Coordinates of C-alpha atoms in Angstrom, one line a residue:
X1 CA 262.1 -95.4 19.8
X2 CA 261.6 -92.6 22.2
X3 CA 263.5 -89.3 21.0
X4 CA 265.8 -87.8 23.1
X5 CA 263.4 -85.0 25.0
X6 CA 260.9 -88.4 25.8
X7 CA 263.7 -89.6 27.5
X8 CA 263.9 -87.1 29.0
X9 CA 260.6 -86.5 31.1
X10 CA 260.8 -90.5 32.0
X11 CA 263.4 -90.6 33.2
X12 CA 263.0 -87.3 35.2
X13 CA 259.7 -89.0 36.2
X14 CA 261.5 -91.9 37.5
X15 CA 263.5 -90.1 39.9
X16 CA 260.6 -87.9 41.1
X17 CA 258.8 -90.9 42.3
X18 CA 262.2 -91.8 44.0
X19 CA 263.1 -89.7 45.5
X20 CA 259.7 -87.8 46.2
X21 CA 256.6 -90.3 46.4
X22 CA 259.2 -93.1 48.6
X23 CA 261.8 -91.2 50.5
X24 CA 259.7 -89.2 51.9
X25 CA 255.7 -90.0 51.1
X26 CA 256.3 -93.0 51.9
X27 CA 256.7 -91.7 55.7
X28 CA 253.0 -90.3 56.2
X29 CA 250.9 -94.6 55.4
X30 CA 254.3 -95.9 57.4
X31 CA 254.2 -93.6 60.1
X32 CA 251.2 -95.4 62.3
X33 CA 252.7 -98.9 61.7
X34 CA 256.1 -97.4 63.2
X35 CA 254.3 -95.7 65.9
X36 CA 252.9 -98.9 67.3
X37 CA 255.9 -100.7 66.9
X38 CA 258.0 -98.6 68.6
X39 CA 258.7 -95.1 70.7
X40 CA 256.5 -92.2 67.9
X41 CA 254.2 -89.9 69.8
X42 CA 253.0 -87.4 68.0
X43 CA 256.0 -84.9 68.4
X44 CA 258.4 -87.6 68.1
X45 CA 257.1 -88.0 64.7
X46 CA 256.4 -84.4 63.7
X47 CA 260.0 -83.7 64.5
X48 CA 261.1 -86.3 62.0
X49 CA 258.8 -85.2 59.1
X50 CA 260.6 -81.3 60.6
X51 CA 263.7 -83.0 60.2
X52 CA 263.4 -84.6 56.1
X53 CA 261.3 -80.7 55.0
X54 CA 264.3 -79.8 56.6
X55 CA 267.2 -81.2 54.6
X56 CA 265.0 -80.1 51.8
X57 CA 265.1 -76.9 52.5
X58 CA 269.1 -77.2 52.2
X59 CA 268.6 -79.6 49.4
X60 CA 266.7 -76.9 47.4
X61 CA 269.0 -74.4 47.6
X62 CA 271.8 -76.1 47.4
X63 CA 271.1 -76.3 43.2
X64 CA 270.6 -72.9 43.1
X65 CA 274.3 -71.8 43.9
X66 CA 276.5 -75.5 43.9
X67 CA 277.3 -77.3 41.2
X68 CA 279.9 -79.6 41.8
X69 CA 279.4 -81.2 38.0
X70 CA 277.4 -81.1 35.7
X71 CA 272.7 -81.4 36.8
X72 CA 272.5 -84.9 35.6
X73 CA 275.4 -86.4 37.4
X74 CA 275.0 -84.7 40.9
X75 CA 271.4 -86.1 39.9
X76 CA 272.4 -88.7 40.1
X77 CA 274.9 -88.6 43.3
X78 CA 272.5 -87.1 44.6
X79 CA 270.1 -89.9 44.2
X80 CA 272.0 -92.9 45.2
X81 CA 272.6 -90.3 47.9
X82 CA 268.6 -90.7 49.0
X83 CA 268.0 -94.3 47.9
X84 CA 270.8 -95.8 50.7
X85 CA 269.2 -92.9 53.2
X86 CA 265.9 -95.2 52.7
X87 CA 267.0 -98.7 52.7
X88 CA 269.1 -97.4 56.1
X89 CA 265.9 -96.5 58.0
X90 CA 264.3 -99.9 58.1
X91 CA 268.3 -100.9 59.9
X92 CA 268.5 -99.5 62.9
X93 CA 265.5 -98.2 65.8
X94 CA 267.4 -94.9 67.5
X95 CA 265.8 -92.2 67.0
X96 CA 269.1 -89.5 66.3
X97 CA 269.7 -92.1 63.5
X98 CA 266.6 -92.1 61.9
X99 CA 266.5 -87.8 62.5
X100 CA 269.6 -88.4 60.2
X101 CA 268.6 -90.1 58.2
X102 CA 265.6 -88.0 56.6
X103 CA 267.6 -85.0 57.2
X104 CA 269.6 -86.8 54.6
X105 CA 267.2 -88.3 52.6
X106 CA 265.7 -84.4 52.5
X107 CA 268.4 -82.7 50.9
X108 CA 269.1 -85.7 48.1
X109 CA 265.2 -85.1 47.4
X110 CA 265.5 -81.5 47.4
X111 CA 268.1 -81.3 45.4
X112 CA 266.5 -84.2 42.1
X113 CA 263.3 -82.5 42.9
X114 CA 265.1 -79.4 41.4
X115 CA 268.1 -80.1 39.9
X116 CA 265.0 -82.8 36.9
X117 CA 263.1 -79.6 37.0
X118 CA 265.3 -77.4 35.6
X119 CA 266.3 -80.2 33.2
X120 CA 262.9 -82.2 32.1
X121 CA 260.9 -78.7 31.6
X122 CA 263.8 -77.3 30.0
X123 CA 264.2 -80.4 27.2
X124 CA 261.1 -79.6 27.0
X125 CA 260.6 -75.6 26.1
X126 CA 263.4 -76.2 23.5
X127 CA 261.1 -78.8 21.4
X128 CA 259.0 -77.1 22.0
X129 CA 256.4 -79.5 24.4
X130 CA 255.9 -77.4 27.5
X131 CA 252.2 -79.1 26.8
X132 CA 253.4 -82.4 28.8
X133 CA 255.5 -81.0 31.1
X134 CA 252.8 -82.3 33.7
X135 CA 254.1 -85.2 33.1
X136 CA 256.4 -85.0 35.2
X137 CA 254.8 -84.1 37.9
X138 CA 252.1 -86.7 37.5
X139 CA 254.8 -89.3 38.6
X140 CA 254.9 -88.7 42.0
X141 CA 250.8 -89.6 43.0
X142 CA 251.8 -92.4 40.7
X143 CA 254.3 -93.1 43.5
X144 CA 251.7 -92.7 46.0
X145 CA 249.4 -95.2 45.1
X146 CA 252.0 -97.9 44.3
X147 CA 254.0 -97.6 47.7
X148 CA 250.8 -97.3 49.7
X149 CA 249.3 -100.1 47.9
X150 CA 252.6 -102.0 48.9
X151 CA 252.3 -100.9 52.6
X152 CA 248.5 -101.9 52.6
X153 CA 248.8 -105.6 51.4
X154 CA 252.4 -106.7 53.3
X155 CA 252.5 -104.2 56.4
X156 CA 250.8 -107.2 58.3
X157 CA 253.5 -109.8 57.4
X158 CA 256.2 -107.5 57.7
X159 CA 257.7 -105.2 60.0
X160 CA 257.8 -101.7 59.5
X161 CA 261.8 -102.3 58.9
X162 CA 261.8 -103.9 56.2
X163 CA 258.9 -102.2 54.3
X164 CA 261.9 -99.6 54.8
X165 CA 265.2 -101.7 52.9
X166 CA 262.2 -103.3 50.3
X167 CA 261.3 -99.9 49.6
X168 CA 265.1 -98.6 48.7
X169 CA 265.5 -102.2 47.3
X170 CA 262.8 -101.9 45.0
X171 CA 263.7 -97.3 43.9
X172 CA 268.1 -99.4 44.0
X173 CA 266.4 -101.7 40.7
X174 CA 264.6 -98.2 38.8
X175 CA 267.0 -95.8 39.1
X176 CA 269.3 -98.2 36.4
X177 CA 267.2 -96.6 33.9
X178 CA 267.8 -92.3 35.5
X179 CA 272.1 -93.7 35.2
X180 CA 271.6 -95.2 32.1
X181 CA 268.9 -92.8 30.6
X182 CA 269.6 -88.8 31.8
X183 CA 271.7 -86.2 30.3
X184 CA 272.8 -82.9 29.5
X185 CA 271.5 -80.1 27.2
X186 CA 274.0 -80.0 26.1
X187 CA 273.0 -79.1 22.3
X188 CA 269.9 -76.9 24.6
X189 CA 273.4 -73.4 25.5
X190 CA 273.6 -71.9 22.5
X191 CA 269.7 -72.1 21.2
X192 CA 269.0 -71.0 25.8
X193 CA 270.8 -68.2 25.0
X194 CA 269.5 -66.7 21.3
X195 CA 266.4 -67.2 23.4
X196 CA 266.8 -65.8 26.0
X197 CA 268.2 -62.2 24.1
X198 CA 264.2 -61.8 23.2
X199 CA 263.4 -61.4 26.4
X200 CA 262.1 -58.8 28.3
X201 CA 264.4 -56.9 30.8
X202 CA 261.8 -55.2 32.0
X203 CA 262.3 -56.4 36.5
X204 CA 259.8 -58.5 37.8
X205 CA 258.0 -56.5 40.5
X206 CA 259.0 -56.5 43.5
X207 CA 255.1 -57.0 45.2
X208 CA 253.2 -59.6 42.8
X209 CA 257.2 -61.9 43.9
X210 CA 256.1 -61.0 48.1
X211 CA 252.6 -61.9 47.5
X212 CA 253.4 -65.0 45.3
X213 CA 256.0 -66.5 47.6
X214 CA 254.1 -66.2 51.1
X215 CA 250.7 -68.2 48.3
X216 CA 253.4 -71.4 47.3
X217 CA 254.8 -70.3 51.6
X218 CA 251.4 -71.0 53.1
X219 CA 250.4 -74.0 50.2
X220 CA 253.7 -76.0 50.9
X221 CA 252.6 -74.7 55.3
X222 CA 249.0 -75.9 54.2
X223 CA 248.6 -79.0 52.5
X224 CA 251.7 -80.9 54.9
X225 CA 250.4 -81.1 57.8
X226 CA 247.7 -83.3 55.8
X227 CA 250.5 -84.7 53.6
X228 CA 252.0 -85.5 57.1
X229 CA 249.3 -86.7 59.5
X230 CA 246.3 -88.1 57.2
X231 CA 247.9 -91.8 57.8
X232 CA 247.6 -91.4 61.3
X233 CA 244.1 -89.5 61.3
X234 CA 242.5 -92.0 59.5
X235 CA 243.6 -95.3 61.8
X236 CA 243.0 -93.0 65.4
X237 CA 239.6 -93.4 63.6
X238 CA 238.6 -97.4 65.2
X239 CA 235.9 -98.3 62.5
X240 CA 238.9 -97.2 59.7
X241 CA 242.2 -97.8 62.2
X242 CA 242.2 -101.7 58.5
X243 CA 241.6 -100.0 56.0
X244 CA 244.4 -96.5 57.2
X245 CA 246.8 -97.0 54.7
X246 CA 244.1 -96.8 51.9
X247 CA 243.6 -93.6 51.8
X248 CA 247.2 -92.6 51.2
X249 CA 246.0 -95.0 47.9
X250 CA 243.0 -92.4 47.6
X251 CA 245.3 -89.3 47.6
X252 CA 247.9 -90.9 45.4
X253 CA 244.5 -91.6 42.8
X254 CA 243.8 -88.0 43.2
X255 CA 247.5 -87.2 43.0
X256 CA 248.3 -89.7 39.3
X257 CA 245.5 -87.2 37.1
X258 CA 246.2 -84.0 39.1
X259 CA 249.1 -83.1 37.5
X260 CA 248.0 -82.9 33.6
X261 CA 243.9 -81.8 34.4
X262 CA 245.5 -78.6 36.2
X263 CA 247.5 -77.8 33.1
X264 CA 244.2 -78.7 31.1
X265 CA 242.1 -76.1 33.3
X266 CA 245.0 -73.2 33.6
X267 CA 244.6 -73.2 29.8
X268 CA 241.0 -73.1 29.7
X269 CA 240.8 -70.3 32.5
X270 CA 244.2 -69.1 32.6
X271 CA 246.9 -70.3 35.6
X272 CA 245.4 -67.6 38.1
X273 CA 241.7 -68.8 38.1
X274 CA 242.8 -72.6 37.9
X275 CA 245.3 -71.6 40.9
X276 CA 241.9 -70.0 42.4
X277 CA 240.2 -73.1 42.2
X278 CA 242.3 -75.6 43.1
X279 CA 243.4 -73.6 46.9
X280 CA 239.7 -73.5 47.7
X281 CA 239.9 -77.3 47.0
X282 CA 242.2 -78.4 49.0
X283 CA 240.4 -75.8 51.6
X284 CA 237.5 -78.9 52.0
X285 CA 239.5 -81.4 51.4
X286 CA 241.7 -80.3 54.4
X287 CA 238.3 -79.2 56.6
X288 CA 236.5 -82.2 55.8
X289 CA 237.9 -84.1 58.5
X290 CA 237.4 -82.1 61.5
X291 CA 233.8 -81.4 60.5
X292 CA 233.0 -85.9 59.2
X293 CA 234.3 -89.3 60.2
X294 CA 232.7 -91.0 58.1
X295 CA 234.1 -93.2 54.8
X296 CA 232.2 -91.5 52.4
X297 CA 233.9 -88.1 54.0
X298 CA 237.2 -89.1 54.1
X299 CA 237.9 -90.5 50.6
X300 CA 235.9 -86.8 48.4
X301 CA 238.7 -85.1 51.6
X302 CA 242.0 -88.1 50.8
X303 CA 240.6 -87.4 46.8
X304 CA 240.3 -83.9 46.8
X305 CA 244.5 -83.8 49.0
X306 CA 246.3 -85.9 46.2
X307 CA 244.2 -84.0 43.4
X308 CA 245.4 -80.0 44.6
X309 CA 248.9 -80.7 46.1
X310 CA 250.9 -81.6 43.1
X311 CA 248.3 -79.6 40.6
X312 CA 249.1 -76.5 43.1
X313 CA 253.0 -77.3 42.5
X314 CA 252.7 -77.8 38.9
X315 CA 250.8 -75.0 38.6
X316 CA 253.0 -72.7 40.2
X317 CA 256.2 -72.7 38.7
X318 CA 254.7 -72.9 35.5
X319 CA 254.3 -69.6 36.7
X320 CA 257.6 -69.0 37.9
X321 CA 259.0 -70.3 34.3
X322 CA 256.8 -68.6 32.2
X323 CA 258.3 -65.3 34.4
X324 CA 261.6 -66.2 34.1
X325 CA 261.9 -66.7 31.2
X326 CA 259.8 -63.3 30.4
X327 CA 262.4 -61.6 31.6
X328 CA 265.9 -61.6 31.9
X329 CA 266.7 -62.2 34.7
X330 CA 269.1 -64.5 36.2
X331 CA 267.1 -65.4 39.3
X332 CA 266.0 -69.3 38.9
X333 CA 262.5 -69.2 40.2
X334 CA 262.0 -72.8 39.9
X335 CA 264.9 -73.3 43.3
X336 CA 263.2 -69.9 45.3
X337 CA 260.0 -71.1 45.1
X338 CA 261.2 -74.6 45.6
X339 CA 262.3 -73.3 48.8
X340 CA 259.9 -71.3 50.0
X341 CA 257.0 -73.9 49.8
X342 CA 259.9 -75.9 51.8
X343 CA 260.4 -73.4 54.8
X344 CA 256.7 -73.7 55.1
X345 CA 256.3 -77.6 55.5
X346 CA 259.6 -77.3 57.5
X347 CA 257.9 -75.6 60.2
X348 CA 254.3 -76.5 60.2
X349 CA 254.4 -80.7 61.3
X350 CA 256.0 -79.6 64.5
X351 CA 253.8 -76.7 65.3
X352 CA 251.2 -79.2 64.5
X353 CA 252.8 -82.1 66.2
X354 CA 252.7 -79.2 70.0
X355 CA 248.6 -78.7 68.7
X356 CA 248.3 -82.6 68.5
X357 CA 250.1 -82.8 71.7
X358 CA 249.3 -86.5 73.5
X359 CA 245.5 -85.9 73.4
X360 CA 245.6 -87.8 70.1
X361 CA 243.2 -85.1 68.7
X362 CA 244.1 -83.6 65.3
X363 CA 241.3 -81.3 64.6
X364 CA 243.1 -78.2 65.9
X365 CA 245.8 -78.8 63.0
X366 CA 244.0 -79.3 60.8
X367 CA 242.5 -76.1 61.0
X368 CA 245.7 -74.4 61.7
X369 CA 246.5 -76.3 58.3
X370 CA 242.4 -74.7 57.1
X371 CA 243.8 -70.6 58.3
X372 CA 247.5 -71.1 56.9
X373 CA 245.5 -72.3 53.4
X374 CA 243.2 -68.9 53.6
X375 CA 245.7 -67.1 53.9
X376 CA 247.6 -68.0 51.2
X377 CA 244.4 -68.4 48.6
X378 CA 244.8 -64.3 49.8
X379 CA 247.7 -64.1 49.0
X380 CA 247.2 -65.7 45.3
X381 CA 244.2 -63.3 44.6
X382 CA 246.4 -60.0 45.9
X383 CA 249.8 -61.3 43.6
X384 CA 247.4 -61.7 40.2
X385 CA 245.6 -58.1 41.0
X386 CA 249.0 -56.5 41.4
X387 CA 249.9 -58.4 38.0
X388 CA 246.7 -57.0 35.9
X389 CA 247.9 -53.3 37.8
X390 CA 251.1 -54.0 35.6
X391 CA 250.1 -55.2 32.3

């Protein structure tokens, strides 16, 4: 029998599987299919992505200021709305409706991500099981893998509308576990207050926060360009066009173990060095499609991208969670970091769509992403340099 902590963890994983892997990232392998069957081009696709990420930004802010009933009840409501928005994507041909639905999907993805992270990470901390926290975010990689395999094998036999609808129905079925199992951590509140009183009341250095936020902003802006256009990029290479959706499968394969792997690496070499290494590997992954179009480089690029973007999320959020409890601060770092990340990923796809334009050449956009990630790496180094000076 699973204890309450593990039920909370699995519920959080299912919720993130739905709102991140299906609602948000299934758009990537579906995009070239929609482009070939509708009026979508690179610019309008970029605006759709931006609408979703604007929603994600709004959604990440909501739990910081407004809880309707409780974290668990709110999460279930937002999850239901998210699933409905996925189904409705397959029931309209209107670009305006798509923009609205991607906005709604983004808002609910952001709220569920923050609420699930808060509920599950708090439950694991109270049970002294923080070492398995990476499992929560591994659900996103699992979802990327499953959804990309499904889309690859059925895309030739069904319409893009049917793909959205069936993904939504599948989400509804697995969400039943969340609706039945996920609970608020009610009995842990007293322990939380006692624990908090034992920590320092020292404020977090503003310079550290500034550089740390810039670094995570750059990660959000840098990764999302590849995250939005990877499958379209592969599809634009004639010899790989028929296997474009499989590139997203390799992203999923890289992502599934990455959160646990990067947590283990952080334990071995420190979280600071793990962040630097993950940034460097992601930069290599983003650059590879510029330098080479052979199948090996595409696979390596996909695996490196998948193996680092969730890893960096885990590393940054775990650092934020540590700082929140190390310093007796009211700041919800999971939420504030998610907001910063969201701003980056909201802005970048539209700029990338303009850089790509009508040419269909994605090198400028990938070069732009590389520069952003380099700034993120430098900013993370500066943030930890500030931290060391304070120790």
